[in-house]
Coordinates of C-alpha atoms in Angstrom, one line a residue:
Chain G
M95 CA 13.2 75.5 -113.5
R96 CA 14.4 71.9 -113.4
N97 CA 17.5 70.3 -114.9
I98 CA 17.7 67.4 -117.4
F99 CA 18.3 64.9 -114.6
Q100 CA 15.4 65.9 -112.5
S101 CA 13.2 65.9 -115.5
A102 CA 14.1 62.3 -116.3
E103 CA 13.7 61.2 -112.7
E104 CA 10.2 62.7 -112.6
E105 CA 9.2 61.1 -115.8
F106 CA 10.3 57.7 -114.4
E107 CA 8.4 58.3 -111.2
I108 CA 5.2 59.3 -112.9
R109 CA 5.4 56.3 -115.2
E110 CA 5.9 54.0 -112.2
V111 CA 2.9 55.4 -110.4
F112 CA 0.7 55.1 -113.5
R113 CA 1.9 51.6 -114.2
N114 CA 1.4 50.4 -110.7
S115 CA -2.0 52.2 -110.3
F116 CA -3.6 51.3 -113.6
S117 CA -2.2 48.1 -115.1
G118 CA -4.0 46.0 -112.6
R119 CA -7.2 47.7 -113.7
G120 CA -6.9 46.8 -117.3
Y121 CA -5.1 49.9 -118.6
R122 CA -2.2 49.5 -121.1
E123 CA 0.5 52.0 -121.9
V124 CA 0.5 53.5 -125.4
N125 CA 3.1 55.4 -127.4
L126 CA 1.9 57.8 -130.2
P127 CA 3.5 59.4 -133.2
V128 CA 4.9 62.9 -132.6
L129 CA 3.9 64.1 -136.1
E130 CA 0.3 64.4 -137.1
R131 CA -1.4 65.5 -140.3
Y132 CA -2.6 69.1 -140.2
E133 CA -6.0 68.1 -141.6
T134 CA -6.7 66.0 -138.5
Y135 CA -6.7 69.2 -136.4
E136 CA -8.0 71.7 -139.1
S137 CA -11.5 70.3 -138.8
L138 CA -11.5 69.8 -135.1
Q139 CA -10.2 72.8 -133.5
T140 CA -11.3 76.4 -133.1
I141 CA -9.2 79.2 -134.7
Q142 CA -7.6 80.0 -131.4
N143 CA -6.4 76.5 -131.0
R144 CA -5.3 76.2 -134.7
K145 CA -3.0 79.2 -134.1
S146 CA -1.3 77.3 -131.2
L147 CA -0.3 74.4 -133.5
L148 CA 3.4 74.0 -134.4
K149 CA 3.4 73.3 -138.2
L150 CA 6.0 71.9 -140.6
I151 CA 6.1 71.0 -144.2
D152 CA 7.4 67.7 -145.6
H153 CA 9.1 67.2 -148.9
T154 CA 5.8 66.6 -150.7
G155 CA 4.4 70.0 -149.5
D156 CA 2.0 68.5 -147.0
I157 CA 1.6 70.3 -143.7
L158 CA 2.3 68.3 -140.5
V159 CA 1.9 69.4 -136.9
L160 CA 3.6 68.3 -133.8
R161 CA 0.9 66.7 -131.7
P162 CA -0.8 69.3 -129.6
D163 CA -2.6 66.7 -127.4
V164 CA -2.8 63.0 -126.9
T165 CA -6.6 62.5 -127.0
I166 CA -7.1 63.2 -130.7
P167 CA -4.2 61.0 -132.1
L168 CA -5.1 58.2 -129.7
M169 CA -8.7 58.4 -130.9
R170 CA -7.6 58.2 -134.5
E171 CA -5.4 55.2 -133.8
I172 CA -8.1 53.4 -131.9
A173 CA -10.7 54.2 -134.6
T174 CA -8.6 52.6 -137.3
T175 CA -8.6 49.3 -135.2
Y176 CA -12.1 49.4 -133.8
E177 CA -15.1 50.8 -135.7
N178 CA -17.5 50.1 -133.0
L179 CA -17.2 49.5 -129.3
S180 CA -17.4 45.8 -129.1
E181 CA -15.2 45.8 -126.0
E182 CA -14.0 48.5 -123.6
V183 CA -10.5 49.8 -124.2
R184 CA -8.3 51.2 -121.5
C185 CA -5.1 53.2 -122.1
W186 CA -2.6 55.2 -120.2
Y187 CA 0.3 57.4 -121.4
V188 CA 3.1 59.8 -120.5
Q189 CA 3.8 61.8 -123.7
S190 CA 5.0 65.3 -124.7
V191 CA 2.6 67.7 -126.4
F192 CA 3.4 70.9 -128.3
R193 CA 1.5 74.1 -128.3
Q194 CA 2.8 77.7 -128.8
S195 CA 1.4 80.5 -126.8
D196 CA 1.6 84.3 -126.9
D197 CA 2.5 84.0 -123.2
L198 CA 6.3 83.3 -123.5
T199 CA 6.4 82.0 -119.9
I200 CA 4.5 78.9 -121.1
P201 CA 6.9 76.3 -122.6
T202 CA 6.0 75.0 -126.0
E203 CA 6.7 71.4 -125.1
R204 CA 4.9 70.1 -122.1
R205 CA 4.5 66.5 -120.8
Q206 CA 1.1 65.0 -120.1
A207 CA 0.3 61.9 -118.2
G208 CA -3.2 60.6 -118.6
I209 CA -5.7 57.8 -119.2
E210 CA -8.5 57.2 -121.7
L211 CA -11.4 54.8 -121.2
F212 CA -13.2 54.0 -124.5
S213 CA -16.7 53.0 -123.2
N214 CA -20.3 54.0 -123.3
Q215 CA -21.5 56.8 -121.2
S216 CA -22.4 55.7 -117.7
A217 CA -22.0 57.1 -114.2
E218 CA -19.8 54.1 -113.4
N219 CA -17.4 54.7 -116.3
D220 CA -17.2 58.5 -115.7
A221 CA -16.6 57.9 -112.0
E222 CA -13.9 55.3 -112.7
V223 CA -11.8 57.9 -114.5
I224 CA -12.3 60.6 -111.9
G225 CA -11.5 58.1 -109.1
L226 CA -8.4 57.1 -110.9
A227 CA -7.4 60.8 -111.3
C228 CA -7.7 61.1 -107.5
L229 CA -5.8 57.9 -107.1
A230 CA -2.9 59.0 -109.3
L231 CA -2.5 62.4 -107.6
T232 CA -2.6 60.7 -104.2
E233 CA 0.0 58.1 -105.2
L234 CA 2.1 60.9 -106.5
G235 CA 2.1 62.3 -102.9
L236 CA -0.4 65.2 -103.5
H237 CA -3.0 65.6 -100.8
D238 CA -4.5 69.1 -100.8
F239 CA -6.0 68.9 -104.3
K240 CA -9.6 69.6 -105.4
I241 CA -11.4 68.1 -108.4
E242 CA -14.1 70.4 -109.8
L243 CA -16.9 68.5 -111.5
G244 CA -19.0 70.1 -114.3
H245 CA -20.8 69.1 -117.5
A246 CA -20.5 70.3 -121.0
G247 CA -24.2 69.7 -121.6
I248 CA -25.2 72.7 -119.4
L249 CA -23.7 75.2 -121.9
H250 CA -25.2 73.3 -124.8
E251 CA -28.6 73.4 -123.2
L252 CA -28.2 77.1 -122.4
N253 CA -27.4 77.9 -126.1
R254 CA -30.5 75.9 -127.1
I255 CA -32.8 77.8 -124.7
L256 CA -31.5 81.2 -125.6
Q257 CA -31.3 80.7 -129.4
L258 CA -28.3 83.0 -129.8
T259 CA -26.1 83.9 -132.8
T260 CA -22.6 82.5 -132.9
D261 CA -21.1 85.8 -131.7
E262 CA -23.5 86.0 -128.8
Q263 CA -22.8 82.4 -127.9
L264 CA -19.1 83.3 -127.6
Q265 CA -20.0 86.3 -125.5
V266 CA -22.1 84.2 -123.2
K267 CA -19.4 81.5 -123.0
S268 CA -16.8 84.1 -121.9
Y269 CA -19.1 85.5 -119.2
I270 CA -19.6 82.0 -117.8
Q271 CA -16.0 81.1 -118.1
M272 CA -15.1 84.2 -116.0
K273 CA -18.0 83.7 -113.6
N274 CA -19.1 87.2 -114.4
R275 CA -22.6 87.1 -113.0
S276 CA -23.4 90.8 -113.3
E277 CA -22.6 91.1 -117.0
L278 CA -24.3 87.9 -117.9
A279 CA -27.4 89.1 -116.0
S280 CA -27.5 92.3 -117.9
F281 CA -26.9 90.4 -121.2
L282 CA -29.9 88.2 -120.5
Q283 CA -32.0 91.2 -119.6
Q284 CA -31.1 93.0 -122.9
H285 CA -32.2 89.8 -124.7
N286 CA -35.7 89.9 -123.2
I287 CA -35.3 86.6 -121.3
K288 CA -38.1 86.1 -118.9
N289 CA -37.2 87.0 -115.3
Q290 CA -38.0 83.5 -114.1
T291 CA -35.8 81.8 -116.8
K292 CA -33.1 84.3 -116.2
D293 CA -32.9 83.7 -112.5
L294 CA -33.0 80.0 -113.0
L295 CA -30.2 80.1 -115.5
L296 CA -28.0 82.4 -113.4
E297 CA -28.7 80.1 -110.4
T298 CA -27.6 77.0 -112.4
I299 CA -24.5 78.5 -114.0
F300 CA -23.1 80.0 -110.8
S301 CA -23.7 77.0 -108.6
Y302 CA -20.4 76.2 -107.1
G303 CA -19.1 74.4 -104.0
E304 CA -19.7 71.5 -101.8
A305 CA -21.6 68.9 -103.8
T306 CA -24.5 67.9 -101.6
S307 CA -25.6 71.6 -101.0
V308 CA -25.5 72.2 -104.8
F309 CA -27.7 69.1 -105.5
N310 CA -30.1 69.9 -102.7
R311 CA -30.7 73.4 -104.1
F312 CA -31.6 71.9 -107.4
R313 CA -34.1 69.4 -106.0
E314 CA -36.2 72.4 -104.9
H315 CA -36.0 74.2 -108.3
P316 CA -38.2 73.3 -111.3
L317 CA -35.5 72.7 -113.8
N318 CA -36.3 71.6 -117.4
N319 CA -35.8 67.9 -118.1
Q320 CA -32.5 68.2 -120.0
L321 CA -30.9 70.1 -117.1
S322 CA -32.4 67.8 -114.5
T323 CA -31.0 64.7 -116.3
I324 CA -27.5 66.4 -116.5
I325 CA -27.5 67.3 -112.8
Q326 CA -28.7 63.8 -111.8
H327 CA -25.9 62.3 -113.8
I328 CA -23.3 64.6 -112.1
E329 CA -24.8 63.5 -108.8
A330 CA -24.6 59.8 -109.6
V331 CA -21.0 60.2 -110.6
Y332 CA -20.3 62.2 -107.4
E333 CA -21.9 59.5 -105.3
L334 CA -19.6 56.8 -106.9
V335 CA -16.5 58.9 -106.4
V336 CA -17.5 59.3 -102.7
A337 CA -17.9 55.6 -102.5
S338 CA -14.4 55.1 -103.8
G339 CA -13.1 57.2 -100.9
Y340 CA -12.3 60.5 -102.6
G341 CA -15.4 62.5 -101.8
N342 CA -13.5 65.1 -99.8
H343 CA -11.6 66.1 -102.9
V344 CA -14.6 66.8 -105.1
T345 CA -16.5 70.0 -105.5
V346 CA -19.2 70.9 -108.1
D347 CA -19.0 73.7 -110.6
L348 CA -22.0 73.8 -112.9
G349 CA -20.6 76.7 -114.8
M350 CA -17.4 75.0 -115.9
V351 CA -16.4 75.9 -119.4
N352 CA -13.5 74.1 -121.0
E353 CA -11.2 75.6 -123.7
M354 CA -11.3 72.1 -125.3
D355 CA -14.7 72.3 -127.0
Y356 CA -15.0 68.6 -127.8
Y357 CA -16.3 67.6 -124.4
S358 CA -19.9 66.3 -124.6
G359 CA -20.6 65.1 -121.1
I360 CA -19.0 65.1 -117.7
Q361 CA -15.9 67.3 -117.4
F362 CA -13.5 68.0 -114.6
Q363 CA -10.4 70.0 -113.6
G364 CA -8.0 69.5 -110.7
F365 CA -6.3 72.2 -108.7
S366 CA -3.9 72.4 -105.8
S367 CA -3.6 75.5 -103.5
T368 CA 0.2 75.6 -104.3
I369 CA 0.0 76.7 -107.9
G370 CA -2.4 78.9 -109.8
K371 CA -3.1 76.7 -112.9
P372 CA -4.9 73.4 -113.3
L373 CA -3.0 70.2 -112.5
L374 CA -5.3 68.1 -114.6
M375 CA -8.2 68.3 -116.9
G376 CA -10.6 65.7 -118.3
G377 CA -14.0 64.7 -119.5
R378 CA -16.2 62.7 -121.8
Y379 CA -15.9 63.3 -125.5
D380 CA -18.4 61.0 -127.3
E381 CA -18.5 62.8 -130.7
V382 CA -14.8 63.1 -131.5
S383 CA -14.7 59.6 -133.0
Q384 CA -17.2 60.6 -135.7
N385 CA -14.4 62.7 -137.3
F386 CA -12.7 59.4 -137.9
K387 CA -15.8 57.6 -139.1
A388 CA -16.2 55.5 -136.0
Q389 CA -18.6 55.3 -133.0
L390 CA -16.2 55.3 -130.0
P391 CA -17.5 57.1 -126.9
A392 CA -14.7 57.9 -124.5
V393 CA -13.7 59.5 -121.2
G394 CA -10.3 60.4 -120.0
F395 CA -8.0 62.9 -118.2
A396 CA -4.5 64.4 -118.7
C397 CA -2.2 65.7 -115.9
D398 CA 0.3 68.4 -116.5
V399 CA 3.5 66.6 -115.4
E400 CA 5.5 69.8 -114.8
A401 CA 2.7 71.3 -112.7
I402 CA 2.5 68.1 -110.5
F403 CA 6.2 68.1 -109.7
T404 CA 6.1 71.9 -109.0
V405 CA 3.5 71.2 -106.4
K406 CA 5.5 68.3 -105.0
T407 CA 8.7 70.3 -104.7
T408 CA 7.3 73.7 -103.7
E409 CA 7.1 74.4 -100.0
P410 CA 3.5 74.8 -99.2
R411 CA 2.6 78.4 -99.1
R412 CA 2.5 79.9 -95.6
I413 CA -0.8 78.9 -93.9
E414 CA -3.0 82.0 -94.2
Chain K
M503 CA -5.9 85.8 -98.7
K504 CA -3.4 87.7 -100.8
I505 CA -5.1 90.6 -102.7
A506 CA -3.2 92.4 -105.4
V507 CA -4.4 96.0 -105.9
A508 CA -3.5 98.6 -108.4
K509 CA -1.5 101.3 -106.5
G510 CA -3.2 104.6 -105.9
R511 CA -7.0 105.3 -105.7
I512 CA -8.0 101.6 -106.2
A513 CA -5.7 100.6 -103.3
E514 CA -7.3 103.2 -101.0
K515 CA -10.8 102.2 -101.9
A516 CA -10.1 98.5 -101.5
R517 CA -8.7 99.1 -98.0
E518 CA -11.8 101.2 -97.2
F519 CA -14.1 98.4 -98.3
L520 CA -12.2 95.7 -96.4
T521 CA -12.0 97.9 -93.3
G522 CA -15.7 98.5 -93.5
G523 CA -16.2 94.8 -93.4
G524 CA -14.1 94.6 -90.2
I525 CA -10.6 93.8 -91.5
V526 CA -8.2 96.1 -89.7
F527 CA -5.0 97.1 -91.4
P528 CA -2.2 99.0 -89.7
D529 CA -2.2 102.7 -90.7
T530 CA 0.7 102.5 -93.1
L531 CA -1.0 102.7 -96.4
L532 CA 0.3 106.3 -97.0
D533 CA 3.9 105.0 -96.8
E534 CA 4.5 104.8 -100.6
R535 CA 7.5 102.5 -100.3
K536 CA 5.6 99.7 -98.6
L537 CA 4.7 97.0 -101.1
V538 CA 2.8 94.6 -98.7
I539 CA 0.6 95.3 -95.7
T540 CA -0.9 92.5 -93.5
S541 CA -4.2 92.8 -91.6
K542 CA -4.0 92.7 -87.8
D543 CA -5.6 89.3 -87.7
E544 CA -3.1 88.2 -90.4
D545 CA -5.8 86.8 -92.6
Y546 CA -5.4 89.3 -95.4
Q547 CA -2.5 90.7 -97.2
L548 CA -2.7 93.6 -99.6
L549 CA 0.0 93.7 -102.4
F550 CA 0.5 97.0 -104.1
V551 CA 1.4 96.5 -107.7
K552 CA 1.2 98.4 -111.0
A553 CA -2.4 98.2 -112.4
S554 CA -1.4 96.4 -115.6
D555 CA 0.4 93.7 -113.5
V556 CA -2.6 92.8 -111.4
P557 CA -4.0 90.2 -113.8
T558 CA -0.6 88.5 -114.1
Y559 CA -0.3 88.2 -110.3
V560 CA -3.7 86.6 -110.1
E561 CA -3.5 84.3 -113.1
K562 CA -0.1 82.9 -111.8
G563 CA -1.5 82.5 -108.3
A564 CA 0.9 84.9 -106.7
A565 CA -2.2 86.7 -105.4
D566 CA -5.6 84.9 -104.8
I567 CA -7.6 88.0 -105.6
G568 CA -7.0 91.1 -107.7
I569 CA -8.7 94.5 -107.8
V570 CA -8.3 96.4 -111.0
G571 CA -10.1 98.3 -113.8
K572 CA -12.1 96.4 -116.4
D573 CA -10.0 98.0 -119.2
T574 CA -6.9 96.2 -117.8
I575 CA -8.7 92.9 -117.6
M576 CA -10.0 93.2 -121.2
E577 CA -6.6 94.2 -122.5
D578 CA -4.8 91.4 -120.8
G579 CA -7.3 88.6 -121.5
R580 CA -6.0 86.4 -118.6
D581 CA -7.6 83.1 -117.6
V582 CA -9.2 84.3 -114.3
Y583 CA -12.7 84.6 -112.8
E584 CA -14.2 88.1 -112.7
L585 CA -16.5 87.9 -109.7
Q586 CA -17.6 91.4 -108.8
D587 CA -18.2 94.9 -110.0
L588 CA -17.1 97.3 -107.3
E589 CA -18.9 100.2 -109.0
F590 CA -16.2 102.8 -108.7
G591 CA -13.7 104.2 -111.0
N592 CA -16.5 104.4 -113.6
C593 CA -15.5 105.5 -117.1
Q594 CA -15.9 104.6 -120.8
L595 CA -13.6 102.9 -123.1
V596 CA -14.1 104.8 -126.4
V597 CA -12.9 105.5 -129.9
A598 CA -12.1 109.2 -130.1
G599 CA -10.8 111.7 -132.6
F600 CA -11.6 114.8 -134.5
P601 CA -15.3 115.0 -135.6
N602 CA -15.9 113.1 -138.8
S603 CA -12.6 111.1 -138.6
F604 CA -14.6 107.9 -138.3
P605 CA -17.5 107.9 -140.8
A606 CA -19.8 104.9 -141.0
D607 CA -18.3 103.5 -144.2
T608 CA -14.7 103.5 -142.9
K609 CA -12.6 100.7 -144.4
S610 CA -9.2 101.3 -142.7
L611 CA -7.9 103.5 -139.8
T612 CA -4.7 104.4 -138.0
V613 CA -5.1 104.0 -134.3
A614 CA -3.0 105.1 -131.3
T615 CA -3.7 103.5 -128.0
K616 CA -2.6 102.1 -124.6
Y617 CA -4.9 99.1 -125.4
P618 CA -3.7 97.5 -128.7
S619 CA -5.5 94.1 -128.0
I620 CA -8.9 95.7 -127.3
A621 CA -8.5 98.1 -130.3
K622 CA -7.6 95.3 -132.7
A623 CA -10.4 93.0 -131.5
Y624 CA -12.9 95.9 -131.8
F625 CA -11.9 97.0 -135.3
D626 CA -11.5 93.4 -136.6
K627 CA -15.0 92.6 -135.5
A628 CA -16.2 95.8 -137.3
G629 CA -14.3 94.6 -140.4
I630 CA -12.0 97.6 -140.4
R631 CA -8.3 97.3 -141.3
T632 CA -6.0 99.0 -138.8
E633 CA -2.5 100.1 -138.2
I634 CA -2.1 100.4 -134.4
S635 CA 0.6 102.4 -132.6
R636 CA 1.1 101.5 -129.0
L637 CA 1.5 104.5 -126.7
S638 CA 1.7 104.7 -122.9
G639 CA 0.5 108.2 -122.1
S640 CA -0.9 111.5 -123.6
I641 CA -2.8 109.5 -126.2
E642 CA -4.8 112.6 -127.1
L643 CA -1.7 114.0 -128.8
A644 CA -1.6 111.4 -131.5
P645 CA -4.4 112.7 -133.8
I646 CA -3.2 116.3 -133.2
V647 CA 0.3 115.6 -134.6
G648 CA -1.0 113.2 -137.2
L649 CA 0.3 110.0 -135.7
S650 CA -3.1 108.5 -136.0
E651 CA -6.6 109.2 -137.2
V652 CA -8.3 108.0 -134.0
I653 CA -7.4 106.9 -130.5
V654 CA -8.8 104.2 -128.3
D655 CA -8.7 105.3 -124.6
I656 CA -10.6 105.5 -121.4
V657 CA -12.6 108.7 -120.8
E658 CA -13.9 109.9 -117.4
T659 CA -15.3 113.4 -117.9
G660 CA -14.2 114.0 -121.4
S661 CA -12.5 117.3 -120.5
T662 CA -9.1 116.3 -121.8
L663 CA -10.7 115.4 -125.1
R664 CA -12.6 118.6 -125.4
D665 CA -9.6 120.7 -124.5
N666 CA -7.8 119.2 -127.4
G667 CA -10.7 119.5 -129.9
L668 CA -11.5 115.8 -129.9
V669 CA -14.8 114.0 -129.5
I670 CA -16.1 110.6 -128.6
L671 CA -16.8 108.7 -131.9
R672 CA -17.9 105.2 -130.5
E673 CA -18.2 103.6 -127.2
I674 CA -16.5 100.2 -126.9
A675 CA -17.3 99.3 -123.3
K676 CA -18.2 100.6 -119.9
V677 CA -15.4 100.4 -117.4
S678 CA -15.4 100.1 -113.6
T679 CA -13.2 98.5 -110.9
R680 CA -13.6 94.7 -110.8
V681 CA -12.6 91.8 -108.6
I682 CA -10.7 89.0 -110.2
V683 CA -9.9 85.6 -108.7
N684 CA -7.4 82.9 -109.4
K685 CA -9.0 79.7 -110.4
A686 CA -7.0 77.4 -108.1
S687 CA -7.7 79.7 -105.2
Y688 CA -11.4 79.6 -105.9
A689 CA -11.3 75.8 -106.0
T690 CA -9.1 75.2 -102.9
K691 CA -10.0 78.2 -100.7
T692 CA -13.7 78.5 -101.7
T693 CA -14.9 79.6 -98.2
E694 CA -12.2 82.2 -97.8
V695 CA -12.8 83.7 -101.3
K696 CA -16.5 83.8 -100.8
R697 CA -16.1 85.5 -97.4
C698 CA -13.9 88.1 -99.0
M699 CA -16.5 88.7 -101.8
E700 CA -19.1 89.3 -99.2
L701 CA -17.0 91.9 -97.4
L702 CA -16.4 93.7 -100.7
E703 CA -20.1 93.4 -101.6
K704 CA -21.0 95.0 -98.3
G705 CA -18.6 97.8 -99.1
V706 CA -20.3 98.4 -102.4
E707 CA -23.8 98.4 -100.8
G708 CA -22.6 100.8 -98.1
R709 CA -21.3 103.1 -100.7
R710 CA -24.5 102.9 -102.7
A711 CA -26.5 103.8 -99.6
N712 CA -24.2 106.8 -99.0
T713 CA -24.5 108.2 -102.5
H714 CA -28.3 107.8 -102.1
N715 CA -28.4 109.9 -99.0
T716 CA -26.2 112.7 -100.2

């Protein structure tokens, strides 16, 4: 637990690091309203996520929520200014978000520090954000972190191939999320998926580890076009991150499933060996802007500020 | 690698599997008061914890790996990987009660169980309204004294049910001992985690071969 003075010092430090690292690259700091309309989230989020919203009612009877994330309100704000992407927009922020959880050890208010790049999908743009995530962690004094690289399109493609009901899709998603190979294998068997397809799917979904070995494996396999394109994209992003000097921090997880189901392209998560939960999460979300009647593809990440300073202040665990 | 194991039979088996893979532990497992033992090469630590606490240790990263029953994993719903089925401690998670206490057109039920989350999810999905009492032992008593119409519990041989005049009404899931892994450990200690999985896998295969021969 940290006191109010530490908390303020940490916020100052992370702001300094973000400003110094990003302002020279065209990123500008943004401040967002704490109160949001409930309707904004009602249409966007799953039931599970809606339960985590902190709601209040104003004097007219309208329901408001304390912002549960930064990505959505920022997208709404940007969408009211720009309908289309005539120019790229770069933002960074350090803001609190509010989510309630059944797990009482998780605080309702957490601070996030992140960036968003409103730009068309390209390996360069995706790699820019991932490289900047590595830069931010390094500048904050973290060194033993790993960024896992995945892609939301893999699960979408899997659902398309398997033609499952909504319940079955949730079941499959939870097997993949838990990397539960044996139960997914028997699920596919029960659904009369051809052996060859089954093996290929399992091989894809459970590919994890050092990037080049994962990519090499897929060159030998006859993947369908969709999956090939996705894997080529991840590879292109990976190569660019390597070129920016952070290759040793990147690992590939083709079976990555994110709770935030608005991701549409590349997605990533950062971990340190010192704490058990993710330090940062991010990805591309090209369809979110449609909810605000705009066409604004975007990619970004958010760090958990408390997690980062826990890593910084915790003695490294005994070398095992 | 820190491995949290449920005290008792699971702990003994886990050590057996790891020893089979060449990890030597000092012979102190029988000392009940010991909470941690370290392998001779100091690469592995076994933490002995209450079964229901294993997923918490792993999700929070206090242990890299956990070995525990599928029933506990399902009830807890923690954000961890479930990488292996060790194929022992096999049993069923069932709805049980007196015969005819759960007809096909049931609209509502009273349920007693150690597994309120699993029970609620199961009956919600079936569209059945429930009133759930959480108990921590002797679940079979509940229908007998009229505390509930049915119970949700794990069943190994079914003899306790039979002795009390109860029968299995539905199967919810098959249960066995699983290996769960912390997500940060998987990302930052991939090689070590994968090596440990191979050792455990060897243990499973060895056991499979043995049961074939006998």
